[in-house]
Amino acid sequence: MPKAHISLCFIIFLYLSFEIFMSVNSQSQGDWCIANSITENDKLLKNIDFACSKINCGIIMEGGSCYDPNTPLNHASVAMNLYYQAQGRHQADCSFDGSGLITVIDPSYGSCKFEYRK
């Protein structure tokens, strides 16, 4: 009987551990579109113009949560991701003529939260 009790406790422990792991893991899963860091500023600015002509880019405007750092690379990454998410997260929607990269690591920082739509 003691072996059965230990086995049952072990099974319950595994089940609870799995549930906790899945809960934490599901919150961190996602994919985001960011600008390739080797992209020229002219191309990044074109990407910003394109994306922001299709979606609201208020968060990269002065006073927005993603305004700082005020660089083309940062603003392009935020705008490109907003567009990518709005279009349904299809790989082609992160291409931007080869200047976009898909990452599974959340690029959010400080008060700037990169949007993720399931």
N, CA, C and O atoms as a DFTB+ gen file, in Angstrom:
472 C
 N C O
     1  1       0.811      -1.201       0.000
     2  2       0.000       0.000       0.000
     3  2       0.857       1.270       0.000
     4  3       0.484       2.226      -0.680
     5  1       1.988       1.341       0.723
     6  2       2.799       2.555       0.712
     7  2       3.290       2.914      -0.685
     8  3       3.382       4.094      -1.025
     9  1       3.609       1.896      -1.506
    10  2       4.070       2.186      -2.866
    11  2       2.958       2.830      -3.691
    12  3       3.208       3.742      -4.479
    13  1       1.752       2.357      -3.507
    14  2       0.616       2.919      -4.245
    15  2       0.389       4.371      -3.832
    16  3       0.074       5.209      -4.676
    17  1       0.544       4.675      -2.551
    18  2       0.376       6.030      -2.042
    19  2       1.441       6.958      -2.633
    20  3       1.134       8.075      -3.049
    21  1       2.687       6.491      -2.669
    22  2       3.781       7.288      -3.242
    23  2       3.554       7.500      -4.736
    24  3       3.768       8.603      -5.238
    25  1       3.135       6.485      -5.437
    26  2       2.883       6.598      -6.879
    27  2       1.766       7.597      -7.172
    28  3       1.867       8.404      -8.097
    29  1       0.703       7.532      -6.374
    30  2      -0.413       8.457      -6.554
    31  2       0.035       9.896      -6.291
    32  3      -0.326      10.804      -7.040
    33  1       0.812      10.104      -5.242
    34  2       1.335      11.444      -4.942
    35  2       2.226      11.940      -6.070
    36  3       2.171      13.112      -6.443
    37  1       3.041      11.051      -6.610
    38  2       3.938      11.422      -7.704
    39  2       3.143      11.805      -8.953
    40  3       3.492      12.772      -9.630
    41  1       2.098      11.074      -9.263
    42  2       1.255      11.380     -10.418
    43  2       0.571      12.731     -10.238
    44  3       0.510      13.523     -11.179
    45  1       0.066      12.997      -9.061
    46  2      -0.570      14.292      -8.776
    47  2       0.453      15.418      -8.907
    48  3       0.156      16.468      -9.477
    49  1       1.669      15.194      -8.373
    50  2       2.729      16.184      -8.481
    51  2       3.052      16.478      -9.951
    52  3       3.172      17.641     -10.337
    53  1       3.193      15.436     -10.767
    54  2       3.484      15.625     -12.196
    55  2       2.363      16.396     -12.893
    56  3       2.623      17.292     -13.697
    57  1       1.132      16.046     -12.583
    58  2      -0.006      16.719     -13.197
    59  2      -0.007      18.206     -12.864
    60  3      -0.170      19.047     -13.748
    61  1       0.177      18.530     -11.573
    62  2       0.182      19.940     -11.151
    63  2       1.372      20.687     -11.751
    64  3       1.230      21.843     -12.150
    65  1       2.524      20.059     -11.822
    66  2       3.700      20.690     -12.418
    67  2       3.455      20.988     -13.896
    68  3       3.811      22.060     -14.384
    69  1       2.853      20.047     -14.597
    70  2       2.546      20.226     -16.017
    71  2       1.570      21.382     -16.218
    72  3       1.745      22.193     -17.127
    73  1       0.553      21.458     -15.381
    74  2      -0.438      22.534     -15.488
    75  2       0.210      23.896     -15.271
    76  3      -0.075      24.845     -16.001
    77  1       1.069      23.993     -14.284
    78  2       1.753      25.268     -14.005
    79  2       2.668      25.622     -15.167
    80  3       2.687      26.771     -15.610
    81  1       3.433      24.643     -15.673
    82  2       4.328      24.879     -16.801
    83  2       3.551      25.354     -18.016
    84  3       3.959      26.317     -18.666
    85  1       2.464      24.716     -18.329
    86  2       1.673      25.086     -19.505
    87  2       1.091      26.484     -19.341
    88  3       1.014      27.234     -20.315
    89  1       0.687      26.843     -18.149
    90  2       0.140      28.171     -17.897
    91  2       1.199      29.240     -18.126
    92  3       0.928      30.235     -18.798
    93  1       2.380      29.060     -17.592
    94  2       3.469      30.018     -17.765
    95  2       3.912      30.047     -19.214
    96  3       4.115      31.120     -19.781
    97  1       4.065      28.885     -19.816
    98  2       4.547      28.788     -21.186
    99  2       3.577      29.435     -22.165
   100  3       4.016      30.084     -23.114
   101  1       2.274      29.279     -21.961
   102  2       1.300      29.838     -22.896
   103  2       1.287      31.362     -22.844
   104  3       0.912      32.012     -23.821
   105  1       1.695      31.940     -21.708
   106  2       1.725      33.383     -21.603
   107  2       2.934      33.965     -22.321
   108  3       2.904      35.135     -22.703
   109  1       3.992      33.192     -22.517
   110  2       5.201      33.727     -23.108
   111  2       5.351      33.356     -24.577
   112  3       6.300      33.802     -25.221
   113  1       4.454      32.563     -25.118
   114  2       4.555      32.170     -26.512
   115  2       4.014      33.274     -27.400
   116  3       3.055      33.959     -27.044
   117  1       4.629      33.439     -28.542
   118  2       4.164      34.406     -29.506
   119  2       5.203      34.619     -30.583
   120  3       6.277      34.019     -30.561
   121  1       4.875      35.468     -31.511
   122  2       5.833      35.858     -32.524
   123  2       5.591      37.308     -32.895
   124  3       4.454      37.773     -32.975
   125  1       6.677      37.999     -33.115
   126  2       6.656      39.424     -33.373
   127  2       7.529      39.704     -34.580
   128  3       8.440      38.939     -34.895
   129  1       7.244      40.799     -35.246
   130  2       8.041      41.244     -36.384
   131  2       8.883      42.435     -35.931
   132  3       8.364      43.394     -35.360
   133  1      10.175      42.362     -36.190
   134  2      11.064      43.469     -35.851
   135  2      11.926      43.807     -37.064
   136  3      12.060      43.005     -37.989
   137  1      12.498      44.991     -37.046
   138  2      13.387      45.417     -38.128
   139  2      14.758      44.780     -37.958
   140  3      15.271      44.660     -36.845
   141  1      15.336      44.379     -39.069
   142  2      16.691      43.858     -39.061
   143  2      17.645      45.004     -38.743
   144  3      17.573      46.062     -39.368
   145  1      18.526      44.804     -37.789
   146  2      19.395      45.883     -37.316
   147  2      20.402      46.358     -38.354
   148  3      21.008      47.414     -38.171
   149  1      20.601      45.612     -39.438
   150  2      21.539      46.060     -40.473
   151  2      20.853      46.837     -41.594
   152  3      21.498      47.213     -42.573
   153  1      19.564      47.078     -41.458
   154  2      18.809      47.800     -42.486
   155  2      19.156      49.286     -42.453
   156  3      19.261      49.888     -41.385
   157  1      19.330      49.860     -43.624
   158  2      19.645      51.295     -43.744
   159  2      18.467      52.133     -43.246
   160  3      17.310      51.737     -43.384
   161  1      18.773      53.285     -42.669
   162  2      17.744      54.169     -42.118
   163  2      16.710      54.583     -43.149
   164  3      15.530      54.691     -42.817
   165  1      17.122      54.822     -44.408
   166  2      16.161      55.207     -45.454
   167  2      15.086      54.135     -45.625
   168  3      13.902      54.450     -45.751
   169  1      15.501      52.874     -45.630
   170  2      14.551      51.761     -45.767
   171  2      13.657      51.667     -44.528
   172  3      12.456      51.424     -44.645
   173  1      14.240      51.859     -43.351
   174  2      13.445      51.811     -42.121
   175  2      12.372      52.892     -42.133
   176  3      11.233      52.648     -41.734
   177  1      12.737      54.085     -42.590
   178  2      11.761      55.186     -42.654
   179  2      10.647      54.873     -43.650
   180  3       9.490      55.222     -43.414
   181  1      10.984      54.219     -44.758
   182  2       9.954      53.794     -45.726
   183  2       9.031      52.750     -45.108
   184  3       7.821      52.765     -45.335
   185  1       9.610      51.845     -44.326
   186  2       8.794      50.831     -43.647
   187  2       7.826      51.482     -42.663
   188  3       6.663      51.090     -42.568
   189  1       8.321      52.484     -41.931
   190  2       7.455      53.208     -40.995
   191  2       6.322      53.887     -41.751
   192  3       5.160      53.786     -41.357
   193  1       6.657      54.578     -42.834
   194  2       5.634      55.266     -43.626
   195  2       4.591      54.282     -44.140
   196  3       3.391      54.540     -44.053
   197  1       5.053      53.149     -44.678
   198  2       4.113      52.156     -45.207
   199  2       3.211      51.615     -44.103
   200  3       1.986      51.654     -44.220
   201  1       3.819      51.110     -43.030
   202  2       3.028      50.492     -41.958
   203  2       2.059      51.495     -41.348
   204  3       0.900      51.169     -41.090
   205  1       2.535      52.714     -41.119
   206  2       1.693      53.713     -40.450
   207  2       0.622      54.289     -41.368
   208  3      -0.293      54.972     -40.908
   209  1       0.733      54.014     -42.665
   210  2      -0.353      54.407     -43.572
   211  2      -1.494      53.402     -43.504
   212  3      -2.594      53.669     -43.989
   213  1      -1.230      52.238     -42.899
   214  2      -2.226      51.160     -42.814
   215  2      -2.791      50.971     -41.406
   216  3      -3.921      50.511     -41.240
   217  1      -1.993      51.329     -40.391
   218  2      -2.399      51.104     -38.998
   219  2      -2.066      52.333     -38.160
   220  3      -1.335      53.217     -38.608
   221  1      -2.599      52.384     -36.955
   222  2      -2.359      53.513     -36.052
   223  2      -0.999      53.339     -35.368
   224  3      -0.772      52.366     -34.650
   225  1      -0.114      54.289     -35.604
   226  2       1.239      54.240     -35.027
   227  2       1.418      55.262     -33.916
   228  3       2.531      55.739     -33.693
   229  1       0.364      55.602     -33.226
   230  2       0.442      56.609     -32.179
   231  2       1.463      56.303     -31.094
   232  3       2.002      57.223     -30.480
   233  1       1.735      55.032     -30.852
   234  2       2.657      54.703     -29.762
   235  2       4.109      55.053     -30.074
   236  3       4.944      55.073     -29.170
   237  1       4.425      55.333     -31.357
   238  2       5.799      55.747     -31.667
   239  2       5.911      57.262     -31.860
   240  3       6.993      57.776     -32.144
   241  1       4.808      57.959     -31.709
   242  2       4.835      59.422     -31.800
   243  2       5.300      60.003     -30.465
   244  3       5.226      59.333     -29.435
   245  1       5.776      61.240     -30.483
   246  2       6.250      61.871     -29.262
   247  2       5.173      61.783     -28.186
   248  3       4.016      62.132     -28.421
   249  1       5.564      61.313     -27.010
   250  2       4.632      61.107     -25.908
   251  2       4.073      59.689     -25.865
   252  3       3.474      59.294     -24.865
   253  1       4.260      58.916     -26.942
   254  2       3.771      57.541     -26.983
   255  2       4.659      56.607     -26.175
   256  3       5.817      56.923     -25.905
   257  1       4.124      55.476     -25.797
   258  2       4.856      54.545     -24.919
   259  2       6.088      53.934     -25.586
   260  3       6.961      53.408     -24.895
   261  1       6.172      53.994     -26.916
   262  2       7.327      53.425     -27.626
   263  2       8.126      54.490     -28.377
   264  3       8.878      54.169     -29.297
   265  1       7.966      55.744     -27.992
   266  2       8.707      56.821     -28.665
   267  2      10.209      56.722     -28.400
   268  3      11.018      56.908     -29.309
   269  1      10.574      56.431     -27.158
   270  2      11.992      56.301     -26.804
   271  2      12.414      54.846     -26.837
   272  3      11.658      53.989     -26.379
   273  1      13.587      54.531     -27.358
   274  2      14.517      55.463     -27.963
   275  2      14.008      55.944     -29.323
   276  3      13.443      55.178     -30.103
   277  1      14.224      57.218     -29.577
   278  2      13.758      57.863     -30.799
   279  2      14.744      57.585     -31.929
   280  3      15.527      58.448     -32.325
   281  1      14.683      56.346     -32.438
   282  2      15.563      55.937     -33.532
   283  2      14.734      55.287     -34.632
   284  3      13.674      54.725     -34.355
   285  1      15.200      55.358     -35.870
   286  2      14.476      54.672     -36.953
   287  2      14.346      53.166     -36.707
   288  3      13.314      52.575     -37.022
   289  1      15.383      52.548     -36.149
   290  2      15.328      51.105     -35.904
   291  2      14.233      50.759     -34.898
   292  3      13.467      49.822     -35.122
   293  1      14.150      51.488     -33.810
   294  2      13.129      51.216     -32.804
   295  2      11.733      51.501     -33.362
   296  3      10.835      50.667     -33.245
   297  1      11.552      52.659     -33.958
   298  2      10.225      53.021     -34.480
   299  2       9.787      52.059     -35.584
   300  3       8.615      51.690     -35.658
   301  1      10.723      51.654     -36.439
   302  2      10.378      50.711     -37.508
   303  2       9.971      49.365     -36.917
   304  3       9.009      48.752     -37.379
   305  1      10.687      48.905     -35.910
   306  2      10.342      47.615     -35.299
   307  2       8.927      47.638     -34.730
   308  3       8.163      46.691     -34.919
   309  1       8.583      48.708     -34.042
   310  2       7.247      48.815     -33.459
   311  2       6.191      48.889     -34.566
   312  3       5.191      48.172     -34.519
   313  1       6.411      49.752     -35.558
   314  2       5.437      49.923     -36.640
   315  2       5.288      48.645     -37.467
   316  3       4.174      48.252     -37.814
   317  1       6.399      48.009     -37.778
   318  2       6.356      46.774     -38.558
   319  2       5.614      45.684     -37.805
   320  3       4.863      44.916     -38.406
   321  1       5.817      45.609     -36.490
   322  2       5.106      44.612     -35.702
   323  2       3.613      44.915     -35.637
   324  3       2.795      44.001     -35.733
   325  1       3.251      46.180     -35.478
   326  2       1.829      46.542     -35.465
   327  2       1.154      46.102     -36.765
   328  3       0.051      45.557     -36.754
   329  1       1.834      46.349     -37.879
   330  2       1.302      45.943     -39.190
   331  2       1.210      44.420     -39.277
   332  3       0.182      43.880     -39.683
   333  1       2.270      43.741     -38.900
   334  2       2.337      42.271     -38.948
   335  2       1.208      41.656     -38.122
   336  3       0.536      40.731     -38.579
   337  1       1.001      42.161     -36.923
   338  2      -0.057      41.644     -36.066
   339  2      -1.436      41.920     -36.668
   340  3      -2.305      41.048     -36.665
   341  1      -1.631      43.138     -37.183
   342  2      -2.931      43.518     -37.754
   343  2      -3.288      42.686     -38.984
   344  3      -4.463      42.451     -39.263
   345  1      -2.274      42.245     -39.708
   346  2      -2.508      41.462     -40.926
   347  2      -2.690      39.976     -40.649
   348  3      -2.950      39.203     -41.571
   349  1      -2.558      39.571     -39.398
   350  2      -2.796      38.172     -39.052
   351  2      -1.538      37.345     -38.837
   352  3      -1.613      36.117     -38.792
   353  1      -0.385      37.989     -38.705
   354  2       0.882      37.325     -38.422
   355  2       1.264      36.307     -39.488
   356  3       1.628      35.175     -39.168
   357  1       1.184      36.704     -40.746
   358  2       1.647      35.856     -41.844
   359  2       3.086      36.249     -42.163
   360  3       3.430      37.431     -42.156
   361  1       3.910      35.266     -42.437
   362  2       5.329      35.519     -42.670
   363  2       5.551      36.601     -43.722
   364  3       6.436      37.443     -43.567
   365  1       4.767      36.585     -44.772
   366  2       4.926      37.573     -45.839
   367  2       4.680      38.998     -45.355
   368  3       5.211      39.949     -45.928
   369  1       3.879      39.150     -44.301
   370  2       3.578      40.483     -43.776
   371  2       4.701      41.041     -42.910
   372  3       4.595      42.157     -42.399
   373  1       5.775      40.274     -42.741
   374  2       6.952      40.762     -42.025
   375  2       8.156      40.863     -42.954
   376  3       9.277      41.096     -42.501
   377  1       7.930      40.691     -44.224
   378  2       9.048      40.709     -45.166
   379  2       9.670      42.101     -45.294
   380  3      10.871      42.275     -45.091
   381  1       8.847      43.078     -45.629
   382  2       9.324      44.443     -45.830
   383  2      10.588      44.441     -46.702
   384  3      11.609      45.040     -46.365
   385  1      10.473      43.745     -47.827
   386  2      11.586      43.632     -48.788
   387  2      12.866      43.125     -48.131
   388  3      13.958      43.607     -48.435
   389  1      12.733      42.163     -47.238
   390  2      13.890      41.549     -46.606
   391  2      14.413      42.267     -45.376
   392  3      15.425      41.854     -44.810
   393  1      13.754      43.323     -44.953
   394  2      14.252      44.077     -43.797
   395  2      13.543      43.716     -42.493
   396  3      13.865      44.276     -41.445
   397  1      12.587      42.792     -42.541
   398  2      11.881      42.368     -41.343
   399  2      12.321      40.991     -40.888
   400  3      12.675      40.137     -41.701
   401  1      12.294      40.786     -39.597
   402  2      12.633      39.493     -38.998
   403  2      11.526      39.084     -38.036
   404  3      10.979      39.921     -37.318
   405  1      11.199      37.812     -38.024
   406  2      10.230      37.294     -37.058
   407  2      11.011      36.736     -35.878
   408  3      11.957      35.967     -36.048
   409  1      10.600      37.137     -34.679
   410  2      11.239      36.647     -33.458
   411  2      10.195      36.023     -32.549
   412  3       9.031      36.426     -32.552
   413  1      10.617      35.044     -31.779
   414  2       9.732      34.430     -30.785
   415  2      10.056      34.955     -29.394
   416  3       9.452      34.529     -28.409
   417  1      11.001      35.875     -29.311
   418  2      11.348      36.520     -28.048
   419  2      10.666      37.879     -28.020
   420  3      10.899      38.717     -28.891
   421  1       9.835      38.089     -27.032
   422  2       9.074      39.331     -26.916
   423  2      10.040      40.522     -26.858
   424  3      10.841      40.617     -25.928
   425  1       9.973      41.436     -27.845
   426  2      10.888      42.579     -27.864
   427  2      10.443      43.756     -26.994
   428  3      11.083      44.807     -27.010
   429  1       9.372      43.597     -26.249
   430  2       8.874      44.673     -25.390
   431  2       9.948      45.110     -24.401
   432  3      10.788      44.309     -23.989
   433  1       9.914      46.367     -24.028
   434  2      10.866      46.899     -23.060
   435  2      10.195      48.036     -22.305
   436  3       9.398      48.781     -22.876
   437  1      10.513      48.169     -21.031
   438  2       9.947      49.246     -20.217
   439  2       8.447      49.357     -20.406
   440  3       7.722      48.373     -20.261
   441  1       7.980      50.558     -20.729
   442  2       6.542      50.771     -20.934
   443  2       6.118      50.486     -22.372
   444  3       4.933      50.568     -22.694
   445  1       7.068      50.154     -23.235
   446  2       6.751      49.838     -24.636
   447  2       6.437      48.359     -24.760
   448  3       7.324      47.509     -24.682
   449  1       5.165      48.068     -24.953
   450  2       4.718      46.685     -25.093
   451  2       4.421      46.401     -26.561
   452  3       3.521      47.004     -27.147
   453  1       5.171      45.493     -27.146
   454  2       4.945      45.097     -28.532
   455  2       3.664      44.286     -28.588
   456  3       3.504      43.303     -27.865
   457  1       2.767      44.703     -29.441
   458  2       1.462      44.040     -29.545
   459  2       1.631      42.604     -29.997
   460  3       2.500      42.285     -30.809
   461  1       0.782      41.747     -29.455
   462  2       0.704      40.355     -29.894
   463  2      -0.761      39.976     -29.934
   464  3      -1.466      40.061     -28.929
   465  1      -1.209      39.560     -31.098
   466  2      -2.597      39.094     -31.267
   467  2      -2.576      37.619     -31.539
   468  3      -1.847      37.144     -32.410
   469  1      -3.391      36.881     -30.782
   470  2      -3.486      35.444     -31.000
   471  2      -4.349      35.145     -32.179
   472  3      -4.547      33.979     -32.519
